[in-house]
Coordinates of N, CA and C and ligand atoms in Angstrom, one line a residue:
M1143 N -193.9 104.6 4.1 CA -193.7 106.0 4.2 C -193.2 106.4 5.6
E1144 N -192.2 107.2 5.6 CA -191.6 107.5 7.0 C -192.2 108.9 7.4
R1145 N -192.2 109.1 8.7 CA -192.5 110.5 9.2 C -191.1 110.9 9.7
I1146 N -190.5 111.9 9.0 CA -189.1 112.2 9.2 C -188.9 113.5 10.0
V1147 N -188.1 113.4 11.0 CA -187.7 114.7 11.7 C -186.2 114.8 11.5
I1148 N -185.8 116.0 11.1 CA -184.4 116.3 10.8 C -183.9 117.4 11.7
L1149 N -182.8 117.3 12.4 CA -182.2 118.3 13.2 C -180.9 118.8 12.6
T1150 N -180.8 120.1 12.4 CA -179.5 120.5 11.8 C -178.8 121.5 12.8
G1151 N -177.5 121.5 12.6 CA -176.6 122.4 13.4 C -175.6 123.1 12.5
A1152 N -174.7 123.8 13.1 CA -173.8 124.7 12.4 C -173.1 124.1 11.3
G1153 N -172.9 122.8 11.3 CA -172.1 122.0 10.3 C -172.8 122.1 9.0
I1154 N -174.1 122.2 8.9 CA -174.7 122.2 7.6 C -174.5 123.6 6.9
S1155 N -174.2 124.6 7.7 CA -173.9 125.9 7.0 C -172.4 126.2 6.9
A1156 N -171.6 125.3 7.4 CA -170.1 125.5 7.3 C -169.6 125.7 5.9
E1157 N -170.2 124.9 5.0 CA -169.7 125.0 3.6 C -170.4 126.2 2.8
S1158 N -171.2 126.9 3.6 CA -171.7 128.2 3.0 C -170.9 129.3 3.6
G1159 N -169.8 129.0 4.3 CA -168.9 130.0 4.8 C -169.2 130.5 6.2
L1160 N -170.2 129.9 6.9 CA -170.5 130.4 8.2 C -169.8 129.6 9.3
A1161 N -169.3 130.4 10.3 CA -168.4 129.7 11.3 C -169.3 128.8 12.2
T1162 N -168.7 127.7 12.6 CA -169.3 126.8 13.6 C -168.9 127.3 15.0
F1163 N -169.3 126.6 16.0 CA -169.0 127.0 17.4 C -167.7 126.4 18.0
R1164 N -167.6 125.1 17.8 CA -166.7 124.4 18.6 C -165.5 123.8 17.8
A1165 N -165.3 124.3 16.6 CA -164.2 123.9 15.8 C -163.0 124.8 16.3
A1166 N -161.8 124.5 15.8 CA -160.6 125.1 16.3 C -160.7 126.6 16.1
D1167 N -161.3 127.1 15.0 CA -161.5 128.5 14.7 C -162.9 129.0 15.0
G1168 N -163.6 128.2 15.8 CA -165.0 128.4 16.0 C -165.3 129.7 16.8
L1169 N -166.6 130.0 16.8 CA -167.1 131.2 17.5 C -166.8 131.2 19.0
W1170 N -166.8 130.0 19.6 CA -166.6 130.0 21.0 C -165.1 130.0 21.4
E1171 N -164.2 130.0 20.3 CA -162.8 130.2 20.6 C -162.5 131.6 20.8
N1172 N -163.3 132.5 20.2 CA -163.0 133.9 20.2 C -163.9 134.7 21.1
H1173 N -164.9 134.1 21.7 CA -165.8 134.8 22.6 C -166.2 133.9 23.7
R1174 N -166.3 134.4 24.9 CA -166.9 133.6 26.0 C -168.4 133.6 25.9
V1175 N -168.9 132.4 25.9 CA -170.4 132.2 25.7 C -171.1 133.1 26.7
E1176 N -170.7 133.1 27.9 CA -171.4 133.9 29.0 C -171.4 135.4 28.7
D1177 N -170.4 135.8 27.9 CA -170.3 137.3 27.6 C -171.3 137.7 26.4
V1178 N -171.4 136.8 25.4 CA -172.1 137.2 24.2 C -173.4 136.4 23.9
A1179 N -173.7 135.4 24.7 CA -174.9 134.5 24.4 C -175.6 134.2 25.7
S1180 N -175.7 135.2 26.6 CA -176.5 135.0 27.8 C -177.2 136.3 28.2
P1181 N -178.4 136.2 28.9 CA -179.0 137.4 29.3 C -178.2 138.3 30.2
E1182 N -177.4 137.6 31.1 CA -176.5 138.3 32.0 C -175.4 139.1 31.2
G1183 N -174.9 138.5 30.1 CA -173.9 139.1 29.3 C -174.5 140.3 28.6
F1184 N -175.8 140.2 28.2 CA -176.4 141.3 27.5 C -176.7 142.5 28.4
A1185 N -177.1 142.1 29.6 CA -177.3 143.2 30.7 C -176.0 143.9 31.0
R1186 N -174.9 143.1 31.0 CA -173.6 143.6 31.4 C -173.0 144.5 30.4
D1187 N -173.1 144.1 29.1 CA -172.5 144.8 28.0 C -173.3 144.7 26.7
P1188 N -174.4 145.4 26.6 CA -175.3 145.2 25.4 C -174.6 145.6 24.1
A1189 N -173.6 146.5 24.2 CA -172.9 146.9 23.0 C -172.1 145.7 22.4
L1190 N -171.4 145.0 23.3 CA -170.6 143.9 22.9 C -171.5 142.8 22.3
V1191 N -172.6 142.5 22.9 CA -173.6 141.5 22.4 C -174.2 141.9 21.1
Q1192 N -174.6 143.2 21.0 CA -175.1 143.6 19.7 C -174.1 143.6 18.6
R1193 N -172.8 143.9 18.9 CA -171.7 143.8 17.9 C -171.5 142.3 17.4
F1194 N -171.6 141.4 18.4 CA -171.4 140.0 18.1 C -172.5 139.5 17.1
Y1195 N -173.7 139.9 17.4 CA -174.8 139.5 16.5 C -174.9 140.3 15.2
N1196 N -174.4 141.5 15.3 CA -174.3 142.3 14.0 C -173.4 141.6 13.0
D1197 N -172.2 141.1 13.6 CA -171.2 140.4 12.7 C -171.9 139.1 12.2
R1198 N -172.6 138.4 13.0 CA -173.2 137.1 12.5 C -174.3 137.4 11.5
R1199 N -175.1 138.5 11.8 CA -176.2 138.9 10.9 C -175.6 139.3 9.5
R1200 N -174.5 140.0 9.5 CA -173.9 140.4 8.2 C -173.3 139.2 7.5
A1201 N -172.7 138.3 8.2 CA -172.1 137.1 7.6 C -173.3 136.2 7.0
A1202 N -174.3 136.1 7.8 CA -175.5 135.2 7.4 C -176.1 135.8 6.2
A1203 N -176.3 137.2 6.1 CA -176.9 137.8 5.0 C -176.1 137.6 3.7
A1204 N -174.8 137.5 3.8 CA -173.9 137.4 2.6 C -173.8 135.9 2.2
A1205 N -174.2 135.0 3.0 CA -174.1 133.5 2.7 C -175.2 133.0 1.8
R1206 N -174.9 132.0 1.1 CA -175.9 131.3 0.2 C -176.1 129.9 0.6
P1207 N -177.3 129.4 0.4 CA -177.5 128.0 0.8 C -176.6 127.1 0.0
N1208 N -176.2 125.9 0.6 CA -175.4 125.0 -0.2 C -176.2 123.8 -0.6
V1209 N -175.7 122.8 -1.3 CA -176.5 121.7 -1.8 C -177.1 120.9 -0.7
A1210 N -176.6 121.0 0.5 CA -177.2 120.2 1.6 C -178.5 120.9 2.0
H1211 N -178.5 122.2 2.1 CA -179.8 123.0 2.4 C -180.8 122.7 1.2
E1212 N -180.3 122.7 0.0 CA -181.2 122.5 -1.2 C -181.8 121.1 -1.2
A1213 N -181.0 120.1 -0.8 CA -181.4 118.8 -0.8 C -182.5 118.6 0.2
L1214 N -182.4 119.2 1.4 CA -183.4 119.0 2.4 C -184.7 119.7 2.0
A1215 N -184.6 120.8 1.3 CA -185.8 121.5 0.8 C -186.5 120.6 -0.3
R1216 N -185.7 119.9 -1.1 CA -186.3 119.0 -2.1 C -187.0 117.9 -1.4
L1217 N -186.4 117.3 -0.4 CA -187.0 116.2 0.3 C -188.3 116.6 0.9
Q1218 N -188.3 117.8 1.5 CA -189.6 118.3 2.2 C -190.7 118.5 1.1
R1219 N -190.2 118.9 -0.1 CA -191.2 119.2 -1.2 C -191.7 117.9 -1.9
D1220 N -190.8 117.0 -2.1 CA -191.1 115.8 -2.9 C -191.4 114.5 -2.2
Y1221 N -191.0 114.5 -0.9 CA -191.3 113.2 -0.1 C -192.8 113.2 0.2
P1222 N -193.4 112.0 0.0 CA -194.9 111.9 0.3 C -195.2 111.9 1.8
G1223 N -194.2 111.6 2.7 CA -194.5 111.6 4.1 C -194.1 113.0 4.7
E1224 N -194.5 113.2 6.0 CA -194.2 114.5 6.6 C -192.7 114.6 6.9
V1225 N -192.1 115.8 6.5 CA -190.7 116.0 6.8 C -190.6 117.3 7.6
T1226 N -190.2 117.2 8.9 CA -190.1 118.4 9.8 C -188.6 118.7 9.9
I1227 N -188.2 119.9 9.6 CA -186.8 120.3 9.8 C -186.7 121.3 11.0
V1228 N -185.9 120.9 12.0 CA -185.7 121.7 13.2 C -184.2 122.1 13.1
T1229 N -184.0 123.5 13.2 CA -182.6 123.9 13.2 C -182.2 124.6 14.5
Q1230 N -180.9 124.4 14.9 CA -180.3 125.1 16.0 C -179.6 126.4 15.4
N1231 N -179.6 126.5 14.1 CA -178.9 127.6 13.4 C -179.8 128.8 13.5
V1232 N -179.1 130.0 13.5 CA -179.8 131.2 13.5 C -179.8 131.9 12.1
D1233 N -179.1 131.3 11.1 CA -179.1 131.8 9.8 C -180.4 131.4 9.0
A1234 N -180.6 132.0 7.9 CA -181.9 131.8 7.2 C -181.6 130.9 5.9
L1235 N -180.6 130.1 5.9 CA -180.2 129.3 4.7 C -181.2 128.2 4.3
H1236 N -181.9 127.6 5.3 CA -182.9 126.6 5.0 C -184.0 127.3 4.3
E1237 N -184.5 128.4 4.8 CA -185.6 129.2 4.1 C -185.2 129.6 2.7
A1238 N -183.9 130.1 2.6 CA -183.4 130.6 1.3 C -183.4 129.5 0.3
A1239 N -183.3 128.2 0.8 CA -183.3 127.1 -0.2 C -184.7 126.6 -0.4
G1240 N -185.7 127.2 0.2 CA -187.1 126.9 0.0 C -187.7 126.0 1.0
A1241 N -187.1 125.7 2.1 CA -187.6 124.8 3.1 C -188.4 125.6 4.2
E1242 N -189.3 124.9 4.9 CA -189.9 125.4 6.1 C -189.1 124.8 7.3
V1243 N -188.8 125.7 8.3 CA -187.9 125.2 9.3 C -188.4 125.8 10.7
L1244 N -188.1 125.1 11.7 CA -188.4 125.6 13.1 C -187.1 126.0 13.7
H1245 N -186.9 127.3 14.0 CA -185.7 127.9 14.5 C -185.8 127.7 16.1
M1246 N -185.3 126.7 16.6 CA -185.4 126.5 18.1 C -184.5 127.4 18.9
H1247 N -183.5 127.9 18.2 CA -182.6 128.9 19.0 C -182.8 130.3 18.5
G1248 N -183.9 130.6 17.8 CA -184.2 131.9 17.3 C -183.5 132.1 15.9
A1249 N -183.6 133.4 15.5 CA -183.1 133.7 14.1 C -182.4 135.1 14.2
V1250 N -181.3 135.2 13.5 CA -180.5 136.5 13.7 C -181.1 137.6 12.8
N1251 N -182.0 137.2 11.9 CA -182.7 138.3 11.1 C -184.0 138.8 11.8
S1252 N -184.2 138.4 13.0 CA -185.4 138.8 13.8 C -185.0 139.5 15.0
A1253 N -185.7 140.6 15.4 CA -185.5 141.3 16.6 C -186.6 141.1 17.5
L1254 N -186.4 141.2 18.8 CA -187.4 140.9 19.9 C -187.3 142.1 20.9
C1255 N -188.5 142.5 21.4 CA -188.6 143.5 22.5 C -188.6 142.7 23.8
A1256 N -187.6 143.0 24.6 CA -187.5 142.3 25.9 C -188.6 142.9 26.9
A1257 N -189.3 144.0 26.5 CA -190.3 144.5 27.4 C -191.7 144.0 27.0
C1258 N -192.0 144.0 25.7 CA -193.4 143.6 25.3 C -193.5 142.4 24.5
G1259 N -192.3 141.8 24.1 CA -192.4 140.5 23.3 C -192.7 140.7 21.9
H1260 N -192.8 142.0 21.4 CA -193.0 142.2 19.9 C -191.8 141.7 19.1
R1261 N -192.0 141.2 17.9 CA -190.9 140.8 17.0 C -191.0 141.5 15.7
W1262 N -189.9 141.8 15.1 CA -189.9 142.5 13.8 C -188.6 142.1 13.1
P1263 N -188.6 142.4 11.8 CA -187.3 142.0 11.0 C -186.2 142.9 11.5
A1264 N -185.1 142.2 11.9 CA -184.0 143.0 12.5 C -183.2 143.8 11.4
P1265 N -182.8 145.1 11.7 CA -182.0 145.8 10.8 C -180.6 145.1 10.8
E1266 N -179.8 145.3 9.8 CA -178.5 144.5 9.7 C -177.7 144.9 11.0
Q1267 N -177.7 146.1 11.4 CA -176.9 146.5 12.6 C -177.9 147.0 13.6
M1268 N -177.9 146.3 14.8 CA -178.7 146.8 15.9 C -177.8 147.5 16.9
Q1269 N -178.3 148.5 17.5 CA -177.5 149.3 18.5 C -178.1 149.0 19.9
P1270 N -177.2 149.2 20.9 CA -177.7 149.1 22.3 C -178.8 150.1 22.6
G1271 N -179.8 149.8 23.4 CA -180.8 150.8 23.8 C -181.8 151.1 22.6
E1272 N -181.8 150.3 21.6 CA -182.7 150.6 20.4 C -184.1 150.4 20.9
A1273 N -185.0 151.3 20.4 CA -186.4 151.3 20.8 C -187.2 150.3 20.1
C1274 N -188.2 149.7 20.8 CA -189.1 148.8 20.2 C -190.1 149.6 19.3
P1275 N -190.4 149.1 18.1 CA -191.3 149.9 17.3 C -192.8 149.8 17.8
A1276 N -193.0 148.9 18.7 CA -194.4 148.7 19.1 C -194.6 149.5 20.4
C1277 N -193.7 149.3 21.4 CA -194.0 149.9 22.7 C -193.0 151.0 23.0
Q1278 N -192.0 151.3 22.1 CA -191.0 152.4 22.3 C -190.1 152.2 23.4
A1279 N -190.2 151.0 24.2 CA -189.2 150.8 25.3 C -187.8 150.6 24.7
P1280 N -186.7 151.1 25.2 CA -185.4 150.9 24.7 C -184.9 149.5 25.0
K1281 N -185.7 148.5 24.6 CA -185.4 147.1 25.1 C -185.3 146.2 23.9
A1282 N -184.9 146.7 22.7 CA -184.7 145.8 21.6 C -183.5 144.9 21.8
R1283 N -183.7 143.6 21.4 CA -182.5 142.6 21.5 C -182.6 141.7 20.3
P1284 N -181.5 141.0 20.1 CA -181.6 139.9 19.0 C -182.6 138.9 19.4
D1285 N -183.3 138.4 18.5 CA -184.3 137.3 18.8 C -183.6 136.0 18.8
I1286 N -182.7 135.8 19.7 CA -181.9 134.6 19.8 C -182.1 134.0 21.2
V1287 N -182.2 132.7 21.2 CA -182.4 132.0 22.5 C -181.0 131.8 23.2
W1288 N -180.7 132.5 24.2 CA -179.4 132.5 24.9 C -179.3 131.4 25.9
F1289 N -178.2 131.1 26.3 CA -178.0 130.0 27.3 C -178.8 130.4 28.6
G1290 N -179.5 129.4 29.1 CA -180.3 129.7 30.2 C -181.7 130.1 29.9
E1291 N -182.0 130.3 28.6 CA -183.4 130.6 28.1 C -184.0 129.4 27.5
M1292 N -185.3 129.4 27.4 CA -186.1 128.3 26.9 C -186.1 128.3 25.4
P1293 N -185.6 127.2 24.7 CA -185.7 127.1 23.3 C -187.1 127.3 22.8
Y1294 N -187.3 127.7 21.6 CA -188.6 127.9 21.0 C -189.1 126.5 20.4
Y1295 N -190.4 126.4 20.3 CA -191.1 125.3 19.7 C -190.9 123.9 20.3
I1296 N -190.5 123.9 21.6 CA -190.1 122.6 22.2 C -191.3 121.7 22.2
D1297 N -192.5 122.1 22.6 CA -193.7 121.2 22.7 C -193.9 120.6 21.3
E1298 N -193.9 121.5 20.3 CA -194.2 121.0 18.9 C -193.1 120.0 18.5
I1299 N -191.9 120.3 18.8 CA -190.8 119.4 18.4 C -190.9 118.0 19.1
E1300 N -191.2 118.1 20.4 CA -191.3 116.8 21.1 C -192.5 116.0 20.6
R1301 N -193.6 116.7 20.2 CA -194.7 115.9 19.6 C -194.3 115.2 18.3
K1302 N -193.5 116.0 17.5 CA -193.1 115.4 16.2 C -192.1 114.2 16.5
L1303 N -191.2 114.4 17.4 CA -190.3 113.3 17.7 C -191.0 112.1 18.2
S1304 N -192.0 112.3 19.0 CA -192.8 111.2 19.6 C -193.6 110.4 18.6
N1305 N -193.7 111.0 17.4 CA -194.5 110.4 16.4 C -193.8 110.0 15.1
C1306 N -192.4 110.2 15.2 CA -191.6 110.0 14.0 C -191.2 108.6 13.8
S1307 N -190.8 108.2 12.5 CA -190.3 106.9 12.3 C -188.8 107.0 11.8
Y1308 N -188.3 108.2 11.6 CA -187.0 108.4 11.1 C -186.4 109.7 11.6
F1309 N -185.3 109.7 12.3 CA -184.7 110.9 12.9 C -183.3 111.0 12.3
V1310 N -183.0 112.2 11.7 CA -181.6 112.4 11.2 C -181.0 113.7 11.8
S1311 N -179.8 113.5 12.3 CA -179.1 114.6 12.9 C -177.9 115.0 12.0
I1312 N -177.9 116.3 11.6 CA -176.9 116.7 10.5 C -176.1 117.9 11.0
G1313 N -174.8 117.8 11.1 CA -173.9 118.9 11.3 C -174.0 119.5 12.7
T1314 N -174.2 118.6 13.7 CA -174.2 119.2 15.1 C -173.4 118.3 16.0
S1315 N -172.7 118.9 16.9 CA -171.8 118.1 17.8 C -172.5 117.5 19.0
G1316 N -173.8 117.8 19.1 CA -174.6 117.2 20.2 C -174.1 117.6 21.6
N1317 N -173.7 118.8 21.7 CA -173.2 119.3 23.0 C -174.3 120.0 23.8
V1318 N -175.3 120.5 23.1 CA -176.3 121.4 23.8 C -177.7 120.8 23.9
Y1319 N -178.2 120.7 25.1 CA -179.6 120.2 25.3 C -180.5 121.4 25.2
P1320 N -181.8 121.1 24.8 CA -182.4 119.8 24.6 C -182.1 119.1 23.3
A1321 N -181.6 119.9 22.3 CA -181.4 119.3 21.0 C -180.6 118.0 21.0
A1322 N -179.6 117.9 21.9 CA -178.6 116.8 22.0 C -179.4 115.5 22.4
G1323 N -180.5 115.7 23.0 CA -181.3 114.5 23.5 C -182.4 114.1 22.5
F1324 N -182.6 114.8 21.4 CA -183.7 114.5 20.5 C -183.6 113.0 20.0
F1325 N -182.4 112.6 19.7 CA -182.3 111.2 19.1 C -182.8 110.1 20.1
R1326 N -182.6 110.4 21.4 CA -183.0 109.4 22.4 C -184.5 109.3 22.4
L1327 N -185.2 110.4 22.3 CA -186.7 110.4 22.3 C -187.2 109.6 21.0
A1328 N -186.6 109.9 19.9 CA -187.0 109.3 18.6 C -186.7 107.8 18.7
D1329 N -185.5 107.4 19.3 CA -185.2 106.0 19.4 C -186.2 105.3 20.3
S1330 N -186.6 106.0 21.4 CA -187.5 105.4 22.4 C -188.9 105.0 21.7
V1331 N -189.2 105.7 20.6 CA -190.5 105.4 20.0 C -190.3 104.5 18.7
G1332 N -189.0 103.9 18.7 CA -188.8 103.0 17.6 C -188.4 103.6 16.3
A1333 N -188.0 104.9 16.3 CA -187.6 105.5 15.0 C -186.2 105.0 14.6
H1334 N -185.9 105.0 13.3 CA -184.5 104.8 12.9 C -183.8 106.1 13.1
T1335 N -182.6 106.0 13.7 CA -181.8 107.2 13.9 C -180.5 107.2 13.1
L1336 N -180.2 108.3 12.5 CA -179.1 108.4 11.6 C -178.4 109.7 11.9
E1337 N -177.0 109.7 12.0 CA -176.2 110.9 12.2 C -175.4 111.1 10.9
L1338 N -175.5 112.3 10.4 CA -174.6 112.7 9.2 C -173.8 113.8 9.7
N1339 N -172.4 113.6 9.8 CA -171.6 114.7 10.5 C -170.2 114.5 10.0
L1340 N -169.4 115.6 10.0 CA -168.0 115.6 9.5 C -167.2 114.6 10.3
E1341 N -167.5 114.6 11.6 CA -166.8 113.5 12.5 C -167.8 112.9 13.4
A1342 N -167.6 111.8 13.9 CA -168.6 111.1 14.7 C -168.7 111.9 16.0
S1343 N -170.0 112.3 16.4 CA -170.2 113.0 17.6 C -170.0 112.0 18.8
H1344 N -170.0 112.5 20.0 CA -169.8 111.5 21.1 C -171.0 110.6 21.3
S1345 N -172.1 111.0 20.6 CA -173.3 110.2 20.7 C -173.5 109.3 19.5
A1346 N -172.6 109.4 18.6 CA -172.7 108.6 17.3 C -173.0 107.2 17.5
S1347 N -172.3 106.6 18.5 CA -172.4 105.1 18.7 C -173.8 104.7 19.2
Q1348 N -174.6 105.7 19.7 CA -175.9 105.4 20.2 C -177.0 105.6 19.0
F1349 N -176.6 106.0 17.9 CA -177.5 106.1 16.7 C -177.5 104.8 16.0
A1350 N -178.6 104.4 15.4 CA -178.7 103.2 14.6 C -177.6 103.2 13.6
E1351 N -177.4 104.4 13.0 CA -176.4 104.5 11.9 C -175.7 105.8 12.0
A1352 N -174.4 105.9 11.7 CA -173.7 107.2 11.7 C -172.8 107.2 10.5
R1353 N -172.8 108.2 9.7 CA -172.0 108.4 8.5 C -171.1 109.6 8.7
Q1354 N -169.8 109.5 8.4 CA -168.9 110.7 8.5 C -168.6 111.2 7.1
G1355 N -168.6 112.5 7.0 CA -168.3 113.2 5.8 C -168.9 114.6 5.8
S1356 N -168.7 115.4 4.7 CA -169.2 116.7 4.7 C -170.7 116.7 4.3
A1357 N -171.4 117.7 4.8 CA -172.9 117.8 4.6 C -173.2 117.8 3.1
T1358 N -172.3 118.6 2.3 CA -172.6 118.7 0.9 C -172.4 117.4 0.2
E1359 N -171.7 116.4 0.8 CA -171.5 115.1 0.2 C -172.5 114.2 0.7
L1360 N -172.8 114.1 2.0 CA -173.7 113.1 2.6 C -175.2 113.4 2.4
V1361 N -175.6 114.7 2.5 CA -177.0 115.0 2.6 C -177.7 114.8 1.2
P1362 N -177.1 115.3 0.1 CA -177.8 115.0 -1.2 C -177.9 113.5 -1.5
A1363 N -176.9 112.8 -1.1 CA -176.9 111.3 -1.4 C -178.0 110.6 -0.6
W1364 N -178.1 111.1 0.7 CA -179.1 110.5 1.6 C -180.5 110.9 1.1
V1365 N -180.7 112.1 0.6 CA -182.0 112.5 0.1 C -182.4 111.8 -1.2
D1366 N -181.4 111.6 -2.0 CA -181.6 110.8 -3.3 C -182.1 109.4 -2.9
D1367 N -181.5 108.8 -1.9 CA -181.9 107.4 -1.5 C -183.3 107.4 -1.0
M1368 N -183.6 108.4 -0.1 CA -185.0 108.5 0.5 C -186.0 108.6 -0.6
L1369 N -185.7 109.5 -1.6 CA -186.7 109.7 -2.7 C -186.8 108.5 -3.6
A1370 N -185.7 107.8 -3.8 CA -185.7 106.6 -4.7 C -186.6 105.5 -4.1
E1371 N -186.6 105.5 -2.7 CA -187.3 104.4 -2.1 C -188.8 104.6 -2.3
V1372 N -189.3 105.8 -2.5 CA -190.7 106.0 -2.7 C -191.2 106.3 -4.1
S1373 N -190.2 106.2 -5.0 CA -190.6 106.6 -6.4 C -191.0 105.3 -7.2
Ligands
APR1891 N1 -170.3 119.0 7.1 C1 -170.9 118.3 8.1 N2 -170.6 118.5 9.4 C2 -169.7 119.5 9.7 C3 -169.1 120.3 8.7 C4 -169.4 120.0 7.4 N3 -168.9 120.7 6.4 N4 -168.2 121.2 9.4 C5 -168.4 120.9 10.7 N5 -169.2 119.9 10.9 C6 -169.7 119.4 12.2 C7 -168.6 119.4 13.2 O1 -167.9 118.1 13.2 C8 -169.4 119.5 14.5 O2 -169.7 118.2 15.1 O3 -170.7 120.2 12.7 C9 -170.7 120.2 14.1 C10 -170.8 121.6 14.6 O4 -170.8 121.6 16.0 P1 -170.9 122.9 16.8 O5 -169.9 123.9 16.3 O6 -170.9 122.5 18.3 O7 -172.3 123.6 16.5 P2 -173.7 123.1 16.9 O8 -173.7 121.6 17.2 O9 -174.7 123.5 15.9 O10 -174.0 123.9 18.3 C11 -175.2 123.8 18.9 O11 -174.6 125.3 20.6 O12 -173.4 127.2 21.1 C12 -174.7 126.7 20.9 O13 -176.6 127.9 20.3 C13 -175.4 127.4 19.8 O14 -176.9 126.4 18.2 C14 -175.6 126.3 18.8 C15 -175.5 125.0 19.6

């Protein structure tokens, strides 16, 4: 029985129609990260940042989970060992497929008060200077971890990685830390490391195994193999 930790990135939601970041038509081709995904950018132009996340919230709300999200939910439900899913994505497609997931970069359907830390379900469109429903301060922001901010659940994630026997990275280019270093921690405790990605990431050669292909092709096949091993 394996203790499995899975890390997902934008690539697993690409076939649900959601843009990735670093592809030719990716989100970072049309926006400067420092303008729309940093606390400084939000302080400088909150209307621009709210518009950026309003667009992503609307796209995420219209998207449906694909067979890769569904396969991971099936693995988490049917596999007799522990299956932890950590996502860098801010869409809710893992949950929509029935999985439990740790959103280490936050979630676009959640709002956060920068004054009191209160969280609430985000309206589809958030405006600059929106008031917090708990403390009334005009400090509502998207509940997203911006560059320079501390990702969520890091202690729990590192505990799971330190105790896992199988680590799988799906649909991420491995450009952003700390997520990009998770495979090293898993490898250091003897876990089997597998990358499933459309193209080999620059870390692919450091994984025990790397398969190239689309998530909807590779993930269901991998889940079927994992479940067949324990049936
Ligand atoms: N199937 C599998 N993999 C895919 C698919 C697909 N259909 N389409 C694209 N990919 C792969 C790409 O080859 C790429 O390696 O998904 C990866 C997406 O990489 P990025 O666009 O860099 O997204 P991600 O790795 O999730 O970015 C991590 O960076 O900008 C920050 O906070 C943001 O969470 C994000 C983080």
